[in-house]
């Protein structure tokens, strides 16, 4: 006889709940620390249940990273209307918020992607592309940026720069030696893009 | 009886020659492709000789990467005198030259470092720090950049951006779909730094 189920959720809802738990646990630990033991402890999830929904721990990990990536893209969407620079500011600050709130998980995605895990790399590249492409897609009239090959390359470089600045600032901040305030960091990352575009040929 | 040695080199010279061979082979292949078989084929080097000088294949790999990193830092030194922007241009273009000439080896360093190899990571961080610090060290009078926490962070972000731009351009160029010329790429990476600094508070 099986024990009573913890709650009467439809399978899709249950799967969803497992993913949400994974995403929230991933925020402050690397992917490899998302063990079955931890999931059991935090959510009363058994290996059997996890395998039932995802097939393997690795597949669960990938599904969690994909969900986190989708969250990141959704949460950093700029407002639909308004001043182009204001919209860039809002979307970029939301990105900084997200990375700071999910620092350990984000770092583990970056490392996993760069370190040769092809599936993590694909998700990471998708996020990077989504964040870069959005700058152009959201600005069809070219108010902030016109769509040229040089600008495409610069925006890609800018996203790499923003990531480096945020991760460097966060590492310093965690070590108690950040020399810029969060507002100053936001000012740097947001101000960088118009400056780069203005200097491009 | 042992076979006659290939050449009468002092041990230091022989070790040096092995490292130089490693660096040249690393330019167009990833680190893991630097096998004993390849070294034997290209330089008549036996496993015994390699182990004699380096102790293990892994130690040899690290020594090769360190030598390549030292080469990179030396070759990208800006001229000692001259106009600050000219000096930045010369040093940065030398960096782009180096990465393009050693694309596969450079990518394998970036991936190995990001992927959690602590020793590769240390060498990579040293290179990054050397390239960033040089911008300040070479400019004690603050002609191009004054030494503030915001500028330190921006220069670090700029080095990440330059790396991303060069690797992205190189990947496109190798696939026959680069839409910028090499000169345009150089213009973008060099012009980005003064633009970023001018926009910083």
PDB file of N, CA, C and O in Angstrom, chain A residues 110-116 121 128 148-151 153-154 156-161 164-165 168-169 172 179-180 184-185 187-188 191-193 195-196 199-201, chain B residues 110-116 121 128 148-151 153-154 156-161 164-165 168-169 172 179-180 184-185 187-188 191-193 195-196 199-201:
ATOM      1  N   UNK A 110      26.948  29.716 -15.916  1.00  0.00           N
ATOM      2  CA  UNK A 110      28.030  30.279 -16.720  1.00  0.00           C
ATOM      3  C   UNK A 110      29.188  29.288 -16.814  1.00  0.00           C
ATOM      4  O   UNK A 110      29.714  29.022 -17.891  1.00  0.00           O
ATOM      5  N   UNK A 111      29.569  28.705 -15.664  1.00  0.00           N
ATOM      6  CA  UNK A 111      30.710  27.780 -15.653  1.00  0.00           C
ATOM      7  C   UNK A 111      30.397  26.496 -16.387  1.00  0.00           C
ATOM      8  O   UNK A 111      31.223  25.971 -17.126  1.00  0.00           O
ATOM      9  N   UNK A 112      29.194  25.979 -16.152  1.00  0.00           N
ATOM     10  CA  UNK A 112      28.796  24.746 -16.830  1.00  0.00           C
ATOM     11  C   UNK A 112      28.765  24.942 -18.336  1.00  0.00           C
ATOM     12  O   UNK A 112      29.217  24.087 -19.096  1.00  0.00           O
ATOM     13  N   UNK A 113      28.245  26.101 -18.762  1.00  0.00           N
ATOM     14  CA  UNK A 113      28.139  26.388 -20.193  1.00  0.00           C
ATOM     15  C   UNK A 113      29.517  26.517 -20.812  1.00  0.00           C
ATOM     16  O   UNK A 113      29.810  25.922 -21.850  1.00  0.00           O
ATOM     17  N   UNK A 114      30.394  27.282 -20.144  1.00  0.00           N
ATOM     18  CA  UNK A 114      31.726  27.504 -20.692  1.00  0.00           C
ATOM     19  C   UNK A 114      32.562  26.239 -20.604  1.00  0.00           C
ATOM     20  O   UNK A 114      33.445  26.009 -21.427  1.00  0.00           O
ATOM     21  N   UNK A 115      32.272  25.397 -19.620  1.00  0.00           N
ATOM     22  CA  UNK A 115      33.101  24.228 -19.365  1.00  0.00           C
ATOM     23  C   UNK A 115      32.816  23.044 -20.247  1.00  0.00           C
ATOM     24  O   UNK A 115      33.396  21.984 -20.050  1.00  0.00           O
ATOM     25  N   UNK A 116      31.927  23.202 -21.206  1.00  0.00           N
ATOM     26  CA  UNK A 116      31.787  22.155 -22.194  1.00  0.00           C
ATOM     27  C   UNK A 116      30.546  21.286 -22.065  1.00  0.00           C
ATOM     28  O   UNK A 116      30.398  20.331 -22.803  1.00  0.00           O
ATOM     29  N   UNK A 121      25.334  24.888 -22.325  1.00  0.00           N
ATOM     30  CA  UNK A 121      25.849  25.909 -23.231  1.00  0.00           C
ATOM     31  C   UNK A 121      24.733  26.441 -24.129  1.00  0.00           C
ATOM     32  O   UNK A 121      24.620  27.640 -24.366  1.00  0.00           O
ATOM     33  N   UNK A 128      21.659  34.600 -23.629  1.00  0.00           N
ATOM     34  CA  UNK A 128      22.479  35.703 -24.120  1.00  0.00           C
ATOM     35  C   UNK A 128      21.883  36.296 -25.399  1.00  0.00           C
ATOM     36  O   UNK A 128      21.779  37.513 -25.554  1.00  0.00           O
ATOM     37  N   UNK A 148      22.683  47.490 -37.290  1.00  0.00           N
ATOM     38  CA  UNK A 148      23.814  47.317 -38.203  1.00  0.00           C
ATOM     39  C   UNK A 148      24.684  46.181 -37.658  1.00  0.00           C
ATOM     40  O   UNK A 148      24.608  45.862 -36.466  1.00  0.00           O
ATOM     41  N   UNK A 149      25.528  45.576 -38.519  1.00  0.00           N
ATOM     42  CA  UNK A 149      26.404  44.513 -38.020  1.00  0.00           C
ATOM     43  C   UNK A 149      27.305  44.988 -36.871  1.00  0.00           C
ATOM     44  O   UNK A 149      27.522  44.256 -35.905  1.00  0.00           O
ATOM     45  N   UNK A 150      27.807  46.224 -36.967  1.00  0.00           N
ATOM     46  CA  UNK A 150      28.676  46.732 -35.894  1.00  0.00           C
ATOM     47  C   UNK A 150      27.892  46.850 -34.596  1.00  0.00           C
ATOM     48  O   UNK A 150      28.379  46.490 -33.522  1.00  0.00           O
ATOM     49  N   UNK A 151      26.648  47.341 -34.679  1.00  0.00           N
ATOM     50  CA  UNK A 151      25.838  47.474 -33.467  1.00  0.00           C
ATOM     51  C   UNK A 151      25.469  46.112 -32.889  1.00  0.00           C
ATOM     52  O   UNK A 151      25.420  45.933 -31.674  1.00  0.00           O
ATOM     53  N   UNK A 153      27.266  43.418 -33.011  1.00  0.00           N
ATOM     54  CA  UNK A 153      28.453  42.916 -32.326  1.00  0.00           C
ATOM     55  C   UNK A 153      28.667  43.677 -31.008  1.00  0.00           C
ATOM     56  O   UNK A 153      28.946  43.078 -29.965  1.00  0.00           O
ATOM     57  N   UNK A 154      28.479  45.001 -31.041  1.00  0.00           N
ATOM     58  CA  UNK A 154      28.664  45.801 -29.834  1.00  0.00           C
ATOM     59  C   UNK A 154      27.678  45.415 -28.737  1.00  0.00           C
ATOM     60  O   UNK A 154      28.046  45.343 -27.566  1.00  0.00           O
ATOM     61  N   UNK A 156      26.269  42.568 -28.312  1.00  0.00           N
ATOM     62  CA  UNK A 156      26.721  41.284 -27.791  1.00  0.00           C
ATOM     63  C   UNK A 156      27.882  41.478 -26.809  1.00  0.00           C
ATOM     64  O   UNK A 156      27.923  40.867 -25.736  1.00  0.00           O
ATOM     65  N   UNK A 157      28.811  42.337 -27.183  1.00  0.00           N
ATOM     66  CA  UNK A 157      29.925  42.638 -26.280  1.00  0.00           C
ATOM     67  C   UNK A 157      29.437  43.304 -25.002  1.00  0.00           C
ATOM     68  O   UNK A 157      29.938  43.008 -23.913  1.00  0.00           O
ATOM     69  N   UNK A 158      28.452  44.163 -25.141  1.00  0.00           N
ATOM     70  CA  UNK A 158      27.905  44.848 -23.966  1.00  0.00           C
ATOM     71  C   UNK A 158      27.265  43.839 -22.997  1.00  0.00           C
ATOM     72  O   UNK A 158      27.450  43.943 -21.790  1.00  0.00           O
ATOM     73  N   UNK A 159      26.540  42.848 -23.507  1.00  0.00           N
ATOM     74  CA  UNK A 159      25.931  41.863 -22.598  1.00  0.00           C
ATOM     75  C   UNK A 159      27.031  41.086 -21.849  1.00  0.00           C
ATOM     76  O   UNK A 159      26.879  40.782 -20.665  1.00  0.00           O
ATOM     77  N   UNK A 160      28.154  40.787 -22.548  1.00  0.00           N
ATOM     78  CA  UNK A 160      29.268  40.107 -21.871  1.00  0.00           C
ATOM     79  C   UNK A 160      29.854  41.020 -20.798  1.00  0.00           C
ATOM     80  O   UNK A 160      30.197  40.573 -19.700  1.00  0.00           O
ATOM     81  N   UNK A 161      29.957  42.307 -21.119  1.00  0.00           N
ATOM     82  CA  UNK A 161      30.498  43.264 -20.160  1.00  0.00           C
ATOM     83  C   UNK A 161      29.595  43.399 -18.947  1.00  0.00           C
ATOM     84  O   UNK A 161      30.067  43.416 -17.803  1.00  0.00           O
ATOM     85  N   UNK A 164      30.034  40.438 -16.704  1.00  0.00           N
ATOM     86  CA  UNK A 164      31.309  40.512 -15.983  1.00  0.00           C
ATOM     87  C   UNK A 164      31.225  41.535 -14.846  1.00  0.00           C
ATOM     88  O   UNK A 164      31.660  41.262 -13.723  1.00  0.00           O
ATOM     89  N   UNK A 165      30.661  42.704 -15.138  1.00  0.00           N
ATOM     90  CA  UNK A 165      30.571  43.757 -14.117  1.00  0.00           C
ATOM     91  C   UNK A 165      29.712  43.309 -12.945  1.00  0.00           C
ATOM     92  O   UNK A 165      30.077  43.512 -11.784  1.00  0.00           O
ATOM     93  N   UNK A 168      31.499  40.503 -11.005  1.00  0.00           N
ATOM     94  CA  UNK A 168      32.652  41.043 -10.263  1.00  0.00           C
ATOM     95  C   UNK A 168      32.168  41.867  -9.067  1.00  0.00           C
ATOM     96  O   UNK A 168      32.691  41.738  -7.958  1.00  0.00           O
ATOM     97  N   UNK A 169      31.157  42.698  -9.292  1.00  0.00           N
ATOM     98  CA  UNK A 169      30.622  43.528  -8.204  1.00  0.00           C
ATOM     99  C   UNK A 169      30.030  42.638  -7.115  1.00  0.00           C
ATOM    100  O   UNK A 169      30.248  42.867  -5.923  1.00  0.00           O
ATOM    101  N   UNK A 172      32.726  41.012  -5.027  1.00  0.00           N
ATOM    102  CA  UNK A 172      33.288  42.005  -4.100  1.00  0.00           C
ATOM    103  C   UNK A 172      32.309  42.304  -2.964  1.00  0.00           C
ATOM    104  O   UNK A 172      32.707  42.395  -1.807  1.00  0.00           O
ATOM    105  N   UNK A 179      33.327  48.649  -3.823  1.00  0.00           N
ATOM    106  CA  UNK A 179      33.654  50.080  -3.658  1.00  0.00           C
ATOM    107  C   UNK A 179      32.667  50.965  -4.403  1.00  0.00           C
ATOM    108  O   UNK A 179      32.781  52.191  -4.387  1.00  0.00           O
ATOM    109  N   UNK A 180      31.699  50.315  -5.044  1.00  0.00           N
ATOM    110  CA  UNK A 180      30.628  51.066  -5.687  1.00  0.00           C
ATOM    111  C   UNK A 180      29.305  50.666  -5.037  1.00  0.00           C
ATOM    112  O   UNK A 180      29.153  49.518  -4.609  1.00  0.00           O
ATOM    113  N   UNK A 184      25.333  52.907  -8.257  1.00  0.00           N
ATOM    114  CA  UNK A 184      26.453  53.257  -9.143  1.00  0.00           C
ATOM    115  C   UNK A 184      26.711  52.144 -10.158  1.00  0.00           C
ATOM    116  O   UNK A 184      27.006  52.416 -11.327  1.00  0.00           O
ATOM    117  N   UNK A 185      26.600  50.890  -9.696  1.00  0.00           N
ATOM    118  CA  UNK A 185      26.733  49.760 -10.622  1.00  0.00           C
ATOM    119  C   UNK A 185      25.678  49.849 -11.728  1.00  0.00           C
ATOM    120  O   UNK A 185      25.993  49.716 -12.917  1.00  0.00           O
ATOM    121  N   UNK A 187      24.117  52.426 -12.786  1.00  0.00           N
ATOM    122  CA  UNK A 187      24.453  53.557 -13.660  1.00  0.00           C
ATOM    123  C   UNK A 187      25.513  53.180 -14.687  1.00  0.00           C
ATOM    124  O   UNK A 187      25.389  53.501 -15.874  1.00  0.00           O
ATOM    125  N   UNK A 188      26.527  52.439 -14.243  1.00  0.00           N
ATOM    126  CA  UNK A 188      27.604  52.030 -15.163  1.00  0.00           C
ATOM    127  C   UNK A 188      27.085  51.124 -16.269  1.00  0.00           C
ATOM    128  O   UNK A 188      27.385  51.329 -17.448  1.00  0.00           O
ATOM    129  N   UNK A 191      24.508  53.015 -18.549  1.00  0.00           N
ATOM    130  CA  UNK A 191      25.143  54.095 -19.306  1.00  0.00           C
ATOM    131  C   UNK A 191      26.110  53.595 -20.372  1.00  0.00           C
ATOM    132  O   UNK A 191      26.383  54.291 -21.357  1.00  0.00           O
ATOM    133  N   UNK A 192      26.617  52.378 -20.176  1.00  0.00           N
ATOM    134  CA  UNK A 192      27.638  51.864 -21.100  1.00  0.00           C
ATOM    135  C   UNK A 192      27.103  51.699 -22.522  1.00  0.00           C
ATOM    136  O   UNK A 192      27.812  51.982 -23.491  1.00  0.00           O
ATOM    137  N   UNK A 193      25.865  51.238 -22.652  1.00  0.00           N
ATOM    138  CA  UNK A 193      25.374  50.919 -24.002  1.00  0.00           C
ATOM    139  C   UNK A 193      25.249  52.155 -24.900  1.00  0.00           C
ATOM    140  O   UNK A 193      25.805  52.156 -26.010  1.00  0.00           O
ATOM    141  N   UNK A 195      26.803  54.866 -24.654  1.00  0.00           N
ATOM    142  CA  UNK A 195      28.166  55.377 -24.883  1.00  0.00           C
ATOM    143  C   UNK A 195      28.862  54.568 -25.976  1.00  0.00           C
ATOM    144  O   UNK A 195      29.504  55.128 -26.869  1.00  0.00           O
ATOM    145  N   UNK A 196      28.706  53.241 -25.921  1.00  0.00           N
ATOM    146  CA  UNK A 196      29.333  52.383 -26.926  1.00  0.00           C
ATOM    147  C   UNK A 196      28.747  52.639 -28.309  1.00  0.00           C
ATOM    148  O   UNK A 196      29.463  52.698 -29.309  1.00  0.00           O
ATOM    149  N   UNK A 199      29.890  55.833 -29.930  1.00  0.00           N
ATOM    150  CA  UNK A 199      31.278  55.842 -30.394  1.00  0.00           C
ATOM    151  C   UNK A 199      31.481  54.966 -31.629  1.00  0.00           C
ATOM    152  O   UNK A 199      32.530  55.043 -32.273  1.00  0.00           O
ATOM    153  N   UNK A 200      30.490  54.101 -31.943  1.00  0.00           N
ATOM    154  CA  UNK A 200      30.662  53.180 -33.071  1.00  0.00           C
ATOM    155  C   UNK A 200      30.558  53.941 -34.389  1.00  0.00           C
ATOM    156  O   UNK A 200      29.825  54.920 -34.473  1.00  0.00           O
ATOM    157  N   UNK A 201      31.290  53.483 -35.398  1.00  0.00           N
ATOM    158  CA  UNK A 201      31.240  54.171 -36.696  1.00  0.00           C
ATOM    159  C   UNK A 201      29.866  54.045 -37.364  1.00  0.00           C
ATOM    160  O   UNK A 201      29.155  53.093 -37.139  1.00  0.00           O
TER     161      UNK A 201
ATOM    162  N   UNK B 110      39.929  29.545 -22.187  1.00  0.00           N
ATOM    163  CA  UNK B 110      38.726  30.197 -21.645  1.00  0.00           C
ATOM    164  C   UNK B 110      37.763  29.145 -21.096  1.00  0.00           C
ATOM    165  O   UNK B 110      37.255  29.269 -19.981  1.00  0.00           O
ATOM    166  N   UNK B 111      37.555  28.084 -21.865  1.00  0.00           N
ATOM    167  CA  UNK B 111      36.601  27.046 -21.444  1.00  0.00           C
ATOM    168  C   UNK B 111      37.118  26.264 -20.247  1.00  0.00           C
ATOM    169  O   UNK B 111      36.375  25.969 -19.314  1.00  0.00           O
ATOM    170  N   UNK B 112      38.405  25.923 -20.291  1.00  0.00           N
ATOM    171  CA  UNK B 112      38.989  25.190 -19.172  1.00  0.00           C
ATOM    172  C   UNK B 112      38.918  26.007 -17.896  1.00  0.00           C
ATOM    173  O   UNK B 112      38.592  25.491 -16.819  1.00  0.00           O
ATOM    174  N   UNK B 113      39.199  27.313 -18.011  1.00  0.00           N
ATOM    175  CA  UNK B 113      39.186  28.193 -16.846  1.00  0.00           C
ATOM    176  C   UNK B 113      37.770  28.318 -16.289  1.00  0.00           C
ATOM    177  O   UNK B 113      37.537  28.186 -15.084  1.00  0.00           O
ATOM    178  N   UNK B 114      36.822  28.553 -17.189  1.00  0.00           N
ATOM    179  CA  UNK B 114      35.445  28.733 -16.734  1.00  0.00           C
ATOM    180  C   UNK B 114      34.861  27.416 -16.248  1.00  0.00           C
ATOM    181  O   UNK B 114      33.987  27.387 -15.388  1.00  0.00           O
ATOM    182  N   UNK B 115      35.348  26.314 -16.801  1.00  0.00           N
ATOM    183  CA  UNK B 115      34.754  25.013 -16.511  1.00  0.00           C
ATOM    184  C   UNK B 115      35.213  24.390 -15.210  1.00  0.00           C
ATOM    185  O   UNK B 115      34.847  23.271 -14.907  1.00  0.00           O
ATOM    186  N   UNK B 116      36.016  25.103 -14.452  1.00  0.00           N
ATOM    187  CA  UNK B 116      36.301  24.616 -13.115  1.00  0.00           C
ATOM    188  C   UNK B 116      37.679  24.011 -12.919  1.00  0.00           C
ATOM    189  O   UNK B 116      37.965  23.495 -11.852  1.00  0.00           O
ATOM    190  N   UNK B 121      42.126  28.286 -14.388  1.00  0.00           N
ATOM    191  CA  UNK B 121      41.396  29.483 -13.978  1.00  0.00           C
ATOM    192  C   UNK B 121      42.365  30.542 -13.431  1.00  0.00           C
ATOM    193  O   UNK B 121      42.261  31.720 -13.741  1.00  0.00           O
ATOM    194  N   UNK B 128      43.928  38.106 -17.467  1.00  0.00           N
ATOM    195  CA  UNK B 128      42.898  39.161 -17.450  1.00  0.00           C
ATOM    196  C   UNK B 128      43.323  40.334 -16.577  1.00  0.00           C
ATOM    197  O   UNK B 128      43.213  41.500 -16.961  1.00  0.00           O
ATOM    198  N   UNK B 148      40.013  55.153 -10.502  1.00  0.00           N
ATOM    199  CA  UNK B 148      38.889  55.176  -9.559  1.00  0.00           C
ATOM    200  C   UNK B 148      38.260  53.780  -9.527  1.00  0.00           C
ATOM    201  O   UNK B 148      38.449  53.003 -10.474  1.00  0.00           O
ATOM    202  N   UNK B 149      37.513  53.450  -8.464  1.00  0.00           N
ATOM    203  CA  UNK B 149      36.836  52.143  -8.429  1.00  0.00           C
ATOM    204  C   UNK B 149      35.921  51.920  -9.629  1.00  0.00           C
ATOM    205  O   UNK B 149      35.877  50.825 -10.198  1.00  0.00           O
ATOM    206  N   UNK B 150      35.204  52.956 -10.049  1.00  0.00           N
ATOM    207  CA  UNK B 150      34.302  52.797 -11.199  1.00  0.00           C
ATOM    208  C   UNK B 150      35.101  52.495 -12.462  1.00  0.00           C
ATOM    209  O   UNK B 150      34.731  51.625 -13.262  1.00  0.00           O
ATOM    210  N   UNK B 151      36.238  53.199 -12.641  1.00  0.00           N
ATOM    211  CA  UNK B 151      37.058  52.951 -13.828  1.00  0.00           C
ATOM    212  C   UNK B 151      37.693  51.563 -13.797  1.00  0.00           C
ATOM    213  O   UNK B 151      37.810  50.905 -14.826  1.00  0.00           O
ATOM    214  N   UNK B 153      36.416  48.906 -12.472  1.00  0.00           N
ATOM    215  CA  UNK B 153      35.363  47.953 -12.839  1.00  0.00           C
ATOM    216  C   UNK B 153      35.068  48.025 -14.337  1.00  0.00           C
ATOM    217  O   UNK B 153      34.934  47.006 -15.012  1.00  0.00           O
ATOM    218  N   UNK B 154      35.006  49.254 -14.867  1.00  0.00           N
ATOM    219  CA  UNK B 154      34.721  49.417 -16.300  1.00  0.00           C
ATOM    220  C   UNK B 154      35.808  48.794 -17.167  1.00  0.00           C
ATOM    221  O   UNK B 154      35.506  48.146 -18.177  1.00  0.00           O
ATOM    222  N   UNK B 156      37.735  46.337 -16.398  1.00  0.00           N
ATOM    223  CA  UNK B 156      37.543  44.896 -16.311  1.00  0.00           C
ATOM    224  C   UNK B 156      36.415  44.434 -17.239  1.00  0.00           C
ATOM    225  O   UNK B 156      36.526  43.423 -17.940  1.00  0.00           O
ATOM    226  N   UNK B 157      35.318  45.186 -17.229  1.00  0.00           N
ATOM    227  CA  UNK B 157      34.209  44.867 -18.129  1.00  0.00           C
ATOM    228  C   UNK B 157      34.619  45.002 -19.590  1.00  0.00           C
ATOM    229  O   UNK B 157      34.227  44.186 -20.425  1.00  0.00           O
ATOM    230  N   UNK B 158      35.426  46.009 -19.876  1.00  0.00           N
ATOM    231  CA  UNK B 158      35.891  46.217 -21.251  1.00  0.00           C
ATOM    232  C   UNK B 158      36.738  45.030 -21.721  1.00  0.00           C
ATOM    233  O   UNK B 158      36.581  44.570 -22.854  1.00  0.00           O
ATOM    234  N   UNK B 159      37.609  44.507 -20.852  1.00  0.00           N
ATOM    235  CA  UNK B 159      38.419  43.352 -21.282  1.00  0.00           C
ATOM    236  C   UNK B 159      37.512  42.152 -21.596  1.00  0.00           C
ATOM    237  O   UNK B 159      37.765  41.411 -22.539  1.00  0.00           O
ATOM    238  N   UNK B 160      36.444  41.973 -20.792  1.00  0.00           N
ATOM    239  CA  UNK B 160      35.495  40.880 -21.083  1.00  0.00           C
ATOM    240  C   UNK B 160      34.799  41.128 -22.416  1.00  0.00           C
ATOM    241  O   UNK B 160      34.579  40.202 -23.206  1.00  0.00           O
ATOM    242  N   UNK B 161      34.446  42.397 -22.664  1.00  0.00           N
ATOM    243  CA  UNK B 161      33.770  42.731 -23.918  1.00  0.00           C
ATOM    244  C   UNK B 161      34.686  42.496 -25.103  1.00  0.00           C
ATOM    245  O   UNK B 161      34.268  41.930 -26.125  1.00  0.00           O
ATOM    246  N   UNK B 164      34.898  38.841 -25.857  1.00  0.00           N
ATOM    247  CA  UNK B 164      33.661  38.377 -26.502  1.00  0.00           C
ATOM    248  C   UNK B 164      33.604  38.824 -27.967  1.00  0.00           C
ATOM    249  O   UNK B 164      33.261  38.029 -28.848  1.00  0.00           O
ATOM    250  N   UNK B 165      33.923  40.095 -28.215  1.00  0.00           N
ATOM    251  CA  UNK B 165      33.859  40.607 -29.594  1.00  0.00           C
ATOM    252  C   UNK B 165      34.838  39.866 -30.499  1.00  0.00           C
ATOM    253  O   UNK B 165      34.488  39.487 -31.617  1.00  0.00           O
ATOM    254  N   UNK B 168      33.670  36.232 -31.004  1.00  0.00           N
ATOM    255  CA  UNK B 168      32.472  36.190 -31.852  1.00  0.00           C
ATOM    256  C   UNK B 168      32.838  36.498 -33.303  1.00  0.00           C
ATOM    257  O   UNK B 168      32.391  35.813 -34.233  1.00  0.00           O
ATOM    258  N   UNK B 169      33.671  37.520 -33.492  1.00  0.00           N
ATOM    259  CA  UNK B 169      34.087  37.883 -34.854  1.00  0.00           C
ATOM    260  C   UNK B 169      34.879  36.741 -35.484  1.00  0.00           C
ATOM    261  O   UNK B 169      34.672  36.393 -36.644  1.00  0.00           O
ATOM    262  N   UNK B 172      32.610  33.937 -36.567  1.00  0.00           N
ATOM    263  CA  UNK B 172      31.916  34.328 -37.803  1.00  0.00           C
ATOM    264  C   UNK B 172      32.869  34.289 -38.995  1.00  0.00           C
ATOM    265  O   UNK B 172      32.512  33.809 -40.073  1.00  0.00           O
ATOM    266  N   UNK B 179      30.694  40.110 -40.886  1.00  0.00           N
ATOM    267  CA  UNK B 179      30.132  41.243 -41.612  1.00  0.00           C
ATOM    268  C   UNK B 179      30.900  42.535 -41.353  1.00  0.00           C
ATOM    269  O   UNK B 179      30.557  43.587 -41.861  1.00  0.00           O
ATOM    270  N   UNK B 180      31.941  42.400 -40.536  1.00  0.00           N
ATOM    271  CA  UNK B 180      32.839  43.542 -40.318  1.00  0.00           C
ATOM    272  C   UNK B 180      34.231  43.140 -40.779  1.00  0.00           C
ATOM    273  O   UNK B 180      34.599  41.967 -40.703  1.00  0.00           O
ATOM    274  N   UNK B 184      37.586  47.203 -38.964  1.00  0.00           N
ATOM    275  CA  UNK B 184      36.386  47.689 -38.263  1.00  0.00           C
ATOM    276  C   UNK B 184      36.300  47.085 -36.860  1.00  0.00           C
ATOM    277  O   UNK B 184      35.916  47.757 -35.906  1.00  0.00           O
ATOM    278  N   UNK B 185      36.659  45.798 -36.755  1.00  0.00           N
ATOM    279  CA  UNK B 185      36.687  45.164 -35.436  1.00  0.00           C
ATOM    280  C   UNK B 185      37.668  45.895 -34.516  1.00  0.00           C
ATOM    281  O   UNK B 185      37.331  46.244 -33.378  1.00  0.00           O
ATOM    282  N   UNK B 187      38.684  48.914 -34.700  1.00  0.00           N
ATOM    283  CA  UNK B 187      38.126  50.230 -34.371  1.00  0.00           C
ATOM    284  C   UNK B 187      37.109  50.139 -33.248  1.00  0.00           C
ATOM    285  O   UNK B 187      37.096  50.963 -32.326  1.00  0.00           O
ATOM    286  N   UNK B 188      36.257  49.115 -33.294  1.00  0.00           N
ATOM    287  CA  UNK B 188      35.237  48.939 -32.256  1.00  0.00           C
ATOM    288  C   UNK B 188      35.865  48.693 -30.890  1.00  0.00           C
ATOM    289  O   UNK B 188      35.492  49.326 -29.901  1.00  0.00           O
ATOM    290  N   UNK B 191      37.965  51.813 -29.729  1.00  0.00           N
ATOM    291  CA  UNK B 191      37.122  52.981 -29.467  1.00  0.00           C
ATOM    292  C   UNK B 191      36.214  52.805 -28.262  1.00  0.00           C
ATOM    293  O   UNK B 191      35.772  53.791 -27.650  1.00  0.00           O
ATOM    294  N   UNK B 192      35.934  51.549 -27.895  1.00  0.00           N
ATOM    295  CA  UNK B 192      34.981  51.296 -26.806  1.00  0.00           C
ATOM    296  C   UNK B 192      35.478  51.841 -25.466  1.00  0.00           C
ATOM    297  O   UNK B 192      34.695  52.383 -24.685  1.00  0.00           O
ATOM    298  N   UNK B 193      36.778  51.719 -25.215  1.00  0.00           N
ATOM    299  CA  UNK B 193      37.264  52.096 -23.876  1.00  0.00           C
ATOM    300  C   UNK B 193      37.130  53.591 -23.584  1.00  0.00           C
ATOM    301  O   UNK B 193      36.534  53.958 -22.555  1.00  0.00           O
ATOM    302  N   UNK B 195      35.124  55.619 -24.885  1.00  0.00           N
ATOM    303  CA  UNK B 195      33.686  55.922 -24.842  1.00  0.00           C
ATOM    304  C   UNK B 195      33.101  55.534 -23.485  1.00  0.00           C
ATOM    305  O   UNK B 195      32.322  56.291 -22.884  1.00  0.00           O
ATOM    306  N   UNK B 196      33.495  54.363 -22.986  1.00  0.00           N
ATOM    307  CA  UNK B 196      32.997  53.912 -21.683  1.00  0.00           C
ATOM    308  C   UNK B 196      33.473  54.835 -20.569  1.00  0.00           C
ATOM    309  O   UNK B 196      32.718  55.179 -19.658  1.00  0.00           O
ATOM    310  N   UNK B 199      31.702  58.150 -20.391  1.00  0.00           N
ATOM    311  CA  UNK B 199      30.311  58.096 -19.920  1.00  0.00           C
ATOM    312  C   UNK B 199      30.219  57.793 -18.423  1.00  0.00           C
ATOM    313  O   UNK B 199      29.165  57.953 -17.820  1.00  0.00           O
ATOM    314  N   UNK B 200      31.343  57.346 -17.818  1.00  0.00           N
ATOM    315  CA  UNK B 200      31.287  56.977 -16.397  1.00  0.00           C
ATOM    316  C   UNK B 200      31.194  58.234 -15.535  1.00  0.00           C
ATOM    317  O   UNK B 200      31.735  59.266 -15.897  1.00  0.00           O
ATOM    318  N   UNK B 201      30.537  58.114 -14.387  1.00  0.00           N
ATOM    319  CA  UNK B 201      30.410  59.278 -13.514  1.00  0.00           C
ATOM    320  C   UNK B 201      31.769  59.676 -12.927  1.00  0.00           C
ATOM    321  O   UNK B 201      32.611  58.824 -12.723  1.00  0.00           O
TER     322      UNK B 201
END
